Amino acid sequence: MMKATISAQDLRHSYGEGALKTEILHGLDFQINAGEVTLLVGPSGSGKSTLLTLVGALRSVQTGSLKVLGTELNGTSEQARTELRRRIGFIFQSHNLVPSLTVLQNVTLLLQLKDLSPAEREEKAKELLEAVGLSHRLQNYPEELSGGQRQRVAIARALAPEPELILADEPTASLDSKSGQDVVEILGRLSREKGSSVLLVTHDLRLLKDADTIWEIDDGKVRLNNEYAGH
Ligand code: ADP
């Protein structure tokens, strides 16, 4: 059996209290294998972001089991959640680059936690920026880049500390079709090279062919859909 990066058993989540309480995840069971690119698709409001924030230890698990990188998140301490978050790379729709730092500085920023000399950090950041096709933009500021270029900086930054898991929430939402496909292709290629797993939330159906596995979420349930994957 393949090693699971994420596994959920009867995972439920509700918002609101008392009479207003509404369950939006109705007992999810799924597993995401190490080293794979997994897409999570589903209509707006189906609970994709909620699930991603649960997996990213950004929100407490209420009911059921959710194991991420070997840590059971139901009932875990805030400290354990913080430690887990350090092992995860996050890429969001709004790429959250630091506007006052150059492209190169934005990527070296996340390498500060690693035991590297400043020269080694810079070397590593440059390698990643080259891999995402931005070696000619090292000294530019985020506002001088296109949406697709910024998202590629965000990918380089998320991959820099070599996280075991990368979580991406609609990373192509603000991009045209070509840039969106480039971004996912780069993400897939680099994560495969580094052996990281990727969980990417999207409703962009053009991305399906870049995935190893596709989970569909609807009516608070997930099911496997491999009709499109791996082509
Ligand atoms: P998706 O990412 O698939 O669009 P979300 O996880 O954002 O779905 O939302 C799932 C459902 O939960 C939606 O009906 C949404 O309105 C509701 N919801 C999301 N966040 C909250 C919140 N903080 N409080 C109450 N309801 C929420």
CSV table of C-alpha atoms and ligand atoms in Angstrom, one decimal:
chain,number,residue,atom,x,y,z
A,1,MET,CA,0.0,0.0,0.0
A,2,MET,CA,1.2,3.5,-0.8
A,3,LYS,CA,2.1,5.8,2.0
A,4,ALA,CA,-0.6,8.3,2.8
A,5,THR,CA,0.2,12.0,3.2
A,6,ILE,CA,-3.4,12.8,4.2
A,7,SER,CA,-6.1,10.4,5.4
A,8,ALA,CA,-9.6,11.3,6.6
A,9,GLN,CA,-12.1,9.1,8.3
A,10,ASP,CA,-15.7,10.2,8.9
A,11,LEU,CA,-14.5,13.8,8.9
A,12,ARG,CA,-17.3,16.3,9.6
A,13,HIS,CA,-17.4,20.0,9.9
A,14,SER,CA,-20.2,22.4,10.9
A,15,TYR,CA,-20.5,26.2,11.0
A,16,GLY,CA,-22.7,28.1,13.4
A,17,GLU,CA,-24.1,27.3,16.9
A,18,GLY,CA,-27.4,26.0,18.2
A,19,ALA,CA,-30.3,26.2,15.8
A,20,LEU,CA,-28.1,27.9,13.2
A,21,LYS,CA,-25.6,25.0,13.2
A,22,THR,CA,-25.1,23.7,9.7
A,23,GLU,CA,-23.0,20.7,8.8
A,24,ILE,CA,-21.2,21.2,5.5
A,25,LEU,CA,-18.8,18.2,5.5
A,26,HIS,CA,-20.8,15.1,6.1
A,27,GLY,CA,-18.3,12.4,7.0
A,28,LEU,CA,-15.5,12.4,4.4
A,29,ASP,CA,-13.3,9.3,3.9
A,30,PHE,CA,-10.4,9.7,1.6
A,31,GLN,CA,-6.6,9.2,1.3
A,32,ILE,CA,-4.0,11.2,-0.5
A,33,ASN,CA,-0.8,9.4,-1.4
A,34,ALA,CA,2.7,10.7,-0.9
A,35,GLY,CA,4.3,12.2,-4.0
A,36,GLU,CA,1.1,12.7,-6.0
A,37,VAL,CA,-0.7,15.7,-7.4
A,38,THR,CA,-4.3,15.6,-6.2
A,39,LEU,CA,-7.0,17.9,-7.4
A,40,LEU,CA,-10.0,18.7,-5.3
A,41,VAL,CA,-12.9,19.9,-7.4
A,42,GLY,CA,-16.5,20.8,-6.7
A,43,PRO,CA,-19.0,23.7,-7.0
A,44,SER,CA,-18.7,26.9,-5.1
A,45,GLY,CA,-19.8,26.5,-1.5
A,46,SER,CA,-19.2,22.8,-1.5
A,47,GLY,CA,-16.6,23.0,1.3
A,48,LYS,CA,-13.3,22.9,-0.6
A,49,SER,CA,-11.7,25.8,1.3
A,50,THR,CA,-13.0,24.5,4.6
A,51,LEU,CA,-11.3,21.2,3.9
A,52,LEU,CA,-8.1,22.8,2.8
A,53,THR,CA,-7.9,24.9,6.0
A,54,LEU,CA,-8.6,21.7,8.1
A,55,VAL,CA,-5.8,19.9,6.3
A,56,GLY,CA,-3.4,22.9,6.7
A,57,ALA,CA,-4.0,22.9,10.4
A,58,LEU,CA,-5.5,26.4,10.1
A,59,ARG,CA,-8.8,25.3,11.7
A,60,SER,CA,-9.6,22.8,14.4
A,61,VAL,CA,-11.0,19.4,13.5
A,62,GLN,CA,-14.4,19.0,15.2
A,63,THR,CA,-15.4,15.4,14.5
A,64,GLY,CA,-13.8,12.4,12.9
A,65,SER,CA,-10.1,11.7,12.1
A,66,LEU,CA,-7.8,13.7,9.9
A,67,LYS,CA,-4.2,12.6,9.7
A,68,VAL,CA,-1.7,14.9,7.9
A,69,LEU,CA,2.0,13.9,7.6
A,70,GLY,CA,1.6,11.5,10.5
A,71,THR,CA,-0.1,13.9,12.9
A,72,GLU,CA,-3.7,13.2,14.0
A,73,LEU,CA,-5.3,16.7,14.0
A,74,ASN,CA,-8.4,15.8,16.0
A,75,GLY,CA,-7.7,16.9,19.6
A,76,THR,CA,-4.1,17.9,18.9
A,77,SER,CA,-2.4,20.8,20.7
A,78,GLU,CA,-2.0,24.3,19.2
A,79,GLN,CA,1.8,23.7,19.3
A,80,ALA,CA,1.5,20.5,17.3
A,81,ARG,CA,-0.6,22.3,14.7
A,82,THR,CA,2.0,25.1,14.5
A,83,GLU,CA,4.8,22.5,14.0
A,84,LEU,CA,2.8,20.8,11.3
A,85,ARG,CA,2.1,24.1,9.5
A,86,ARG,CA,5.9,24.6,9.2
A,87,ARG,CA,6.1,21.4,7.1
A,88,ILE,CA,3.5,22.6,4.7
A,89,GLY,CA,3.8,25.0,1.7
A,90,PHE,CA,0.8,27.2,1.2
A,91,ILE,CA,-0.2,28.8,-2.2
A,92,PHE,CA,-3.3,30.9,-2.2
A,93,GLN,CA,-5.3,32.7,-4.8
A,94,SER,CA,-4.0,36.0,-3.5
A,95,HIS,CA,-0.3,35.1,-3.6
A,96,ASN,CA,0.5,37.2,-0.6
A,97,LEU,CA,4.0,38.3,-1.7
A,98,VAL,CA,5.6,41.0,0.4
A,99,PRO,CA,5.3,44.1,-1.8
A,100,SER,CA,8.3,45.9,-0.4
A,101,LEU,CA,10.7,43.0,-1.1
A,102,THR,CA,12.1,41.9,-4.5
A,103,VAL,CA,11.2,38.6,-6.1
A,104,LEU,CA,14.5,37.1,-4.9
A,105,GLN,CA,14.0,38.4,-1.3
A,106,ASN,CA,10.4,37.1,-1.3
A,107,VAL,CA,11.7,33.6,-2.0
A,108,THR,CA,14.7,33.7,0.4
A,109,LEU,CA,12.4,34.9,3.2
A,110,LEU,CA,11.0,31.4,3.8
A,111,LEU,CA,14.5,29.9,3.8
A,112,GLN,CA,15.5,31.8,6.9
A,113,LEU,CA,14.3,29.0,9.1
A,114,LYS,CA,16.6,26.6,7.4
A,115,ASP,CA,20.2,26.0,8.5
A,116,LEU,CA,21.8,27.7,5.5
A,117,SER,CA,24.3,30.5,5.0
A,118,PRO,CA,22.9,33.7,3.3
A,119,ALA,CA,24.8,32.7,0.2
A,120,GLU,CA,23.3,29.2,0.1
A,121,ARG,CA,19.9,30.7,0.6
A,122,GLU,CA,20.3,33.0,-2.3
A,123,GLU,CA,21.6,30.3,-4.5
A,124,LYS,CA,18.7,28.0,-3.7
A,125,ALA,CA,16.2,30.8,-4.3
A,126,LYS,CA,17.8,31.6,-7.6
A,127,GLU,CA,17.6,28.0,-8.7
A,128,LEU,CA,13.9,27.8,-7.9
A,129,LEU,CA,13.2,31.1,-9.7
A,130,GLU,CA,15.0,29.8,-12.7
A,131,ALA,CA,12.9,26.6,-12.6
A,132,VAL,CA,9.7,28.8,-12.7
A,133,GLY,CA,11.2,30.8,-15.6
A,134,LEU,CA,11.8,34.0,-13.7
A,135,SER,CA,15.6,34.3,-13.6
A,136,HIS,CA,15.3,37.6,-15.4
A,137,ARG,CA,13.0,39.1,-12.7
A,138,LEU,CA,15.1,38.6,-9.6
A,139,GLN,CA,15.4,42.3,-8.7
A,140,ASN,CA,11.8,43.3,-9.7
A,141,TYR,CA,9.1,44.0,-7.2
A,142,PRO,CA,5.8,42.0,-7.2
A,143,GLU,CA,3.8,45.0,-8.6
A,144,GLU,CA,6.1,45.0,-11.7
A,145,LEU,CA,5.0,41.4,-12.6
A,146,SER,CA,2.0,40.0,-14.3
A,147,GLY,CA,-0.5,37.8,-12.4
A,148,GLY,CA,1.0,34.6,-13.8
A,149,GLN,CA,4.5,35.7,-12.9
A,150,ARG,CA,3.5,36.5,-9.3
A,151,GLN,CA,1.8,33.2,-8.9
A,152,ARG,CA,5.1,31.5,-10.1
A,153,VAL,CA,7.0,33.5,-7.5
A,154,ALA,CA,4.5,32.2,-4.9
A,155,ILE,CA,5.2,28.6,-6.1
A,156,ALA,CA,9.0,29.1,-5.9
A,157,ARG,CA,8.5,30.5,-2.4
A,158,ALA,CA,6.2,27.7,-1.2
A,159,LEU,CA,8.7,25.1,-2.6
A,160,ALA,CA,11.8,26.7,-1.2
A,161,PRO,CA,11.8,25.1,2.3
A,162,GLU,CA,11.1,21.7,0.6
A,163,PRO,CA,7.8,21.1,2.3
A,164,GLU,CA,6.5,17.5,2.3
A,165,LEU,CA,3.0,18.8,1.4
A,166,ILE,CA,1.9,21.8,-0.7
A,167,LEU,CA,-1.7,23.1,-0.4
A,168,ALA,CA,-2.9,25.4,-3.1
A,169,ASP,CA,-6.3,27.1,-3.1
A,170,GLU,CA,-7.5,28.2,-6.6
A,171,PRO,CA,-3.9,29.2,-7.6
A,172,THR,CA,-5.0,29.8,-11.2
A,173,ALA,CA,-8.2,31.8,-10.5
A,174,SER,CA,-6.8,35.1,-11.6
A,175,LEU,CA,-4.8,33.8,-14.5
A,176,ASP,CA,-5.6,33.4,-18.2
A,177,SER,CA,-5.8,29.8,-19.6
A,178,LYS,CA,-2.1,29.6,-20.7
A,179,SER,CA,-0.6,31.0,-17.5
A,180,GLY,CA,-2.9,28.8,-15.4
A,181,GLN,CA,-1.8,25.7,-17.2
A,182,ASP,CA,1.9,26.8,-16.9
A,183,VAL,CA,1.5,27.3,-13.2
A,184,VAL,CA,0.1,23.9,-12.6
A,185,GLU,CA,2.5,22.2,-14.9
A,186,ILE,CA,5.5,23.8,-13.0
A,187,LEU,CA,4.0,23.0,-9.7
A,188,GLY,CA,3.5,19.3,-10.7
A,189,ARG,CA,7.0,19.0,-12.2
A,190,LEU,CA,8.8,20.6,-9.2
A,191,SER,CA,6.9,18.8,-6.6
A,192,ARG,CA,7.6,15.4,-8.4
A,193,GLU,CA,11.3,16.3,-8.5
A,194,LYS,CA,11.3,17.0,-4.8
A,195,GLY,CA,8.9,14.2,-3.8
A,196,SER,CA,6.3,16.6,-2.3
A,197,SER,CA,2.6,15.9,-2.4
A,198,VAL,CA,0.3,18.6,-3.7
A,199,LEU,CA,-3.4,19.1,-2.9
A,200,LEU,CA,-4.8,21.7,-5.2
A,201,VAL,CA,-8.4,23.1,-4.9
A,202,THR,CA,-9.8,24.3,-8.2
A,203,HIS,CA,-12.9,24.6,-10.2
A,204,ASP,CA,-10.7,25.1,-13.3
A,205,LEU,CA,-11.5,21.9,-15.3
A,206,ARG,CA,-8.7,22.5,-17.7
A,207,LEU,CA,-6.3,21.4,-15.0
A,208,LEU,CA,-7.7,17.9,-14.7
A,209,LYS,CA,-5.2,16.4,-17.0
A,210,ASP,CA,-2.2,17.4,-14.8
A,211,ALA,CA,-3.4,15.5,-11.8
A,212,ASP,CA,-2.6,12.0,-10.6
A,213,THR,CA,-5.8,11.8,-8.6
A,214,ILE,CA,-9.0,13.8,-8.6
A,215,TRP,CA,-11.5,14.0,-5.7
A,216,GLU,CA,-14.8,15.6,-6.3
A,217,ILE,CA,-16.7,17.1,-3.4
A,218,ASP,CA,-20.4,17.8,-3.5
A,219,ASP,CA,-23.2,17.8,-1.0
A,220,GLY,CA,-20.7,17.4,1.8
A,221,LYS,CA,-19.3,14.1,0.5
A,222,VAL,CA,-16.1,13.3,-1.5
A,223,ARG,CA,-15.8,10.7,-4.3
A,224,LEU,CA,-12.9,9.7,-6.5
A,225,ASN,CA,-13.0,10.7,-10.1
A,226,ASN,CA,-10.2,9.4,-12.2
A,227,GLU,CA,-12.0,9.8,-15.5
A,228,TYR,CA,-9.6,12.6,-16.5
A,229,ALA,CA,-6.5,12.0,-14.5
A,230,GLY,CA,-3.1,11.0,-15.7
A,231,HIS,CA,-3.5,11.9,-19.4
B,1,ADP,P1,-15.8,26.3,-1.3
B,1,ADP,O1,-14.4,26.6,-1.0
B,1,ADP,O2,-16.1,25.0,-2.0
B,1,ADP,O3,-16.5,27.5,-2.1
B,1,ADP,P2,-16.3,26.9,1.5
B,1,ADP,O4,-15.5,25.8,2.3
B,1,ADP,O5,-15.7,28.2,1.4
B,1,ADP,O6,-16.7,26.2,0.0
B,1,ADP,O7,-17.8,27.0,2.1
B,1,ADP,C1,-18.6,25.9,2.3
B,1,ADP,C2,-19.9,26.3,3.0
B,1,ADP,O8,-19.7,26.8,4.3
B,1,ADP,C3,-20.6,27.5,2.3
B,1,ADP,O9,-22.0,27.3,2.3
B,1,ADP,C4,-20.2,28.7,3.1
B,1,ADP,O10,-21.1,29.7,3.0
B,1,ADP,C5,-20.1,28.1,4.5
B,1,ADP,N1,-19.0,28.8,5.3
B,1,ADP,C6,-17.7,28.9,5.0
B,1,ADP,N2,-17.0,29.6,5.9
B,1,ADP,C7,-17.9,29.9,6.9
B,1,ADP,C8,-17.9,30.6,8.1
B,1,ADP,N3,-16.7,31.0,8.6
B,1,ADP,N4,-19.0,30.7,8.9
B,1,ADP,C9,-20.2,30.2,8.4
B,1,ADP,N5,-20.3,29.6,7.2
B,1,ADP,C10,-19.2,29.4,6.5
